[in-house]
Backbone as CSV, one residue per row, in Angstrom:
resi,resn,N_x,N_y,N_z,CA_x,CA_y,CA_z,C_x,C_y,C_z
1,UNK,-6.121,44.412,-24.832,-5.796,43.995,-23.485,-6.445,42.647,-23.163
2,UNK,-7.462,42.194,-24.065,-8.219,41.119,-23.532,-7.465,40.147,-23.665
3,UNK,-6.701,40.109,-24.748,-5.724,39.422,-25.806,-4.391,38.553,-24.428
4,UNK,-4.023,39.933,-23.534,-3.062,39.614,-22.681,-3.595,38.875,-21.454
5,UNK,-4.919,39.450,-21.182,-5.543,38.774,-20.192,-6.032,37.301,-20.333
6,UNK,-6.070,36.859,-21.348,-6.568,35.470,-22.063,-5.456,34.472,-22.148
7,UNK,-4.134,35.714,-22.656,-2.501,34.532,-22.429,-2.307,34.276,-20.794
8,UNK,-2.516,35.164,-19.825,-2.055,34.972,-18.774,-3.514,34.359,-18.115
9,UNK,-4.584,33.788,-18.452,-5.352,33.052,-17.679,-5.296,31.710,-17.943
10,UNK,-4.589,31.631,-18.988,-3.923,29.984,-19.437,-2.753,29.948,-19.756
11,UNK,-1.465,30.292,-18.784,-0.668,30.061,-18.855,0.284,28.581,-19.081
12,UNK,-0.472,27.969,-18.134,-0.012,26.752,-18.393,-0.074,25.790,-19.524
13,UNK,-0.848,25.843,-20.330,-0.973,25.549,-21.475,0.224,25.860,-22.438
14,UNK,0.036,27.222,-22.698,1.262,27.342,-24.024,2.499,27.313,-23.177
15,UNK,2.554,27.823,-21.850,3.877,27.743,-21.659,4.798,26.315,-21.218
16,UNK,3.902,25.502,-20.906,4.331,24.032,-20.638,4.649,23.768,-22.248
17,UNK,4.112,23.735,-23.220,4.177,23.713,-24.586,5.614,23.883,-24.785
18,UNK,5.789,25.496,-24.498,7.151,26.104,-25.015,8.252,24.881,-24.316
19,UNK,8.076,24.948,-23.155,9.333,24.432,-22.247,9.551,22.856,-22.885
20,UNK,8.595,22.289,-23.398,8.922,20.908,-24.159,9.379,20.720,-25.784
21,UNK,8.747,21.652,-26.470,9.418,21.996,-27.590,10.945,22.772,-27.445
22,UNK,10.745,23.883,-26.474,11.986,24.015,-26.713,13.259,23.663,-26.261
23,UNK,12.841,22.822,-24.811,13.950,21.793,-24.463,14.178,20.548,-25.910
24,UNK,13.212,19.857,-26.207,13.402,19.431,-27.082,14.389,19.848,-28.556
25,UNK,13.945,20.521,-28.672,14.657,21.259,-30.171,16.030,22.157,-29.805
26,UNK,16.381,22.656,-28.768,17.299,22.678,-27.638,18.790,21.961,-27.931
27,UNK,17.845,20.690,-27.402,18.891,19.620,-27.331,19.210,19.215,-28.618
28,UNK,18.391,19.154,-29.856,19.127,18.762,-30.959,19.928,19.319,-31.650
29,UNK,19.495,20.824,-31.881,20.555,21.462,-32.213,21.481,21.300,-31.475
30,UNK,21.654,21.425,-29.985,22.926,21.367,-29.333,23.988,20.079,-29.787
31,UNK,23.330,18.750,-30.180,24.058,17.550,-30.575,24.601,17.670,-31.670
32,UNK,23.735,18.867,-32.425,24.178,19.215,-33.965,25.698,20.245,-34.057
33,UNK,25.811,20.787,-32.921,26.514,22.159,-32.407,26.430,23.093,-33.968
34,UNK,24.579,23.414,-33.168,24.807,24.632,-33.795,24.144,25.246,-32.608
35,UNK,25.083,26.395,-31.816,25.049,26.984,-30.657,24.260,28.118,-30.386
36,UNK,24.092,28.691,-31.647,23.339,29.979,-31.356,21.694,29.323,-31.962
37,UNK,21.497,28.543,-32.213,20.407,28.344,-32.506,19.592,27.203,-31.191
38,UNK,20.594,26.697,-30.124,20.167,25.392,-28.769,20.063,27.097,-28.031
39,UNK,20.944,27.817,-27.936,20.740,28.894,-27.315,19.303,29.580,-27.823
40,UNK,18.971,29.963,-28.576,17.890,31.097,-28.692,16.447,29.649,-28.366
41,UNK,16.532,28.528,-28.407,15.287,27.206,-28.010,15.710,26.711,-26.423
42,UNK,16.700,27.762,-25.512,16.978,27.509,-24.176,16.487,28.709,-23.627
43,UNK,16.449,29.824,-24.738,15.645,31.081,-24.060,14.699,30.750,-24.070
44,UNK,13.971,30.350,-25.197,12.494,30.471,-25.171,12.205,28.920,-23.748
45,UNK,12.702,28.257,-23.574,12.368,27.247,-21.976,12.449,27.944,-20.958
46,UNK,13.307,29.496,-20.621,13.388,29.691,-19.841,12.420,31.197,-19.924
47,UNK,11.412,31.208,-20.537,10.417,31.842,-20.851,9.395,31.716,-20.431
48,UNK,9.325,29.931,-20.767,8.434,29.543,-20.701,8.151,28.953,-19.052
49,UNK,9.381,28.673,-18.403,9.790,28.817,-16.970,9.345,29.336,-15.999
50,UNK,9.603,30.979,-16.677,9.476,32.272,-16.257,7.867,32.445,-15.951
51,UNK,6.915,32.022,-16.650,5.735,32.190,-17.077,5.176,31.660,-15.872
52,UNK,5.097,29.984,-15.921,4.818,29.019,-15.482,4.935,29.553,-13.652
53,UNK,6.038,30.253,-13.696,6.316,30.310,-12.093,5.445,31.832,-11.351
54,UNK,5.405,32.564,-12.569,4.749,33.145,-12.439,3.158,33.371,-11.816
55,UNK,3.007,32.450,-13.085,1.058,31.732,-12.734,1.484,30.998,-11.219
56,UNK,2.643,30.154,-10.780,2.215,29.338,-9.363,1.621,30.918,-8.164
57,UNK,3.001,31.778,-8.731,3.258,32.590,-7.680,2.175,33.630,-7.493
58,UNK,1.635,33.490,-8.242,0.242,34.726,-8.594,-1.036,33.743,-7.909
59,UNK,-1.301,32.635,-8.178,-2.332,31.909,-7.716,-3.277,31.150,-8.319
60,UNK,-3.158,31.381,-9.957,-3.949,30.915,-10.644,-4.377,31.849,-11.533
61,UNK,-5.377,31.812,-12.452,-6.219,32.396,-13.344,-6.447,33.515,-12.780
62,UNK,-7.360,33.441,-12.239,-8.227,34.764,-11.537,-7.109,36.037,-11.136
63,UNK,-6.214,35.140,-9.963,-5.207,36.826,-9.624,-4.307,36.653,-10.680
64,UNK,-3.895,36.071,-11.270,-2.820,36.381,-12.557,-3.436,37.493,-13.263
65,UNK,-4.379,37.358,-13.894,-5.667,38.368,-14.103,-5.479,40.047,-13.398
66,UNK,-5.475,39.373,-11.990,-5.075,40.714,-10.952,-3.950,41.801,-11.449
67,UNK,-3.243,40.268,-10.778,-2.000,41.102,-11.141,-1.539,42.014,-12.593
68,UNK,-1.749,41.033,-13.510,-1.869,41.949,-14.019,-2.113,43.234,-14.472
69,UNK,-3.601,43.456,-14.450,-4.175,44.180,-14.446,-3.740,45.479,-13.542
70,UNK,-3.684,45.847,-12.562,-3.056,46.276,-11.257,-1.085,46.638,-11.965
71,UNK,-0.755,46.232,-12.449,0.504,46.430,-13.077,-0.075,47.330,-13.959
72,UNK,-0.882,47.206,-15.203,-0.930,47.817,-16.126,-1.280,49.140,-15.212
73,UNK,-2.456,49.172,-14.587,-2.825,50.396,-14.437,-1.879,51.658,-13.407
74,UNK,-0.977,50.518,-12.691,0.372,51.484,-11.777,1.163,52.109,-13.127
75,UNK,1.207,51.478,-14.009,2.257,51.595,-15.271,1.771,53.385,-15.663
76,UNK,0.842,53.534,-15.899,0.062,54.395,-17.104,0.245,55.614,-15.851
């Protein structure tokens, strides 16, 4: 669990990462048209999207943390 708590207290990091690599690599395949491969490097941007908006909407480190946490334990 520490493992998850450590991805989601630096989100911004890998996931800004993803969204530039995979817009990047995205777009070349797409010029290349090979479609299923701009597609599966447009999921992973919108992953990385997903993430990113996440961490705004949570508040940062600390309640991302929360939230989390608080999810896992409603889950179980």
């Amino acid at each position: 669990m520490t493992e998850i708590f450590f991805l989601a207290r630096h989100i911004p990091f890998w996931a800004t990462a993803l969204i530039v690599l995979g817009g990047e690599f995205g777009y070349l395949f797409w010029l290349k048209k090979k479609k299923k491969t701009a597609t599966l490097c447009l999921m992973i941007v919108v992953i990385g999207l997903a993430a990113n908006v996440f961490y705004i909407w949570a508040g940062g480190p600390e309640k991302s943390v929360k939230i989390i946490k608080k999810m896992h334990r409603d889950h179980k």
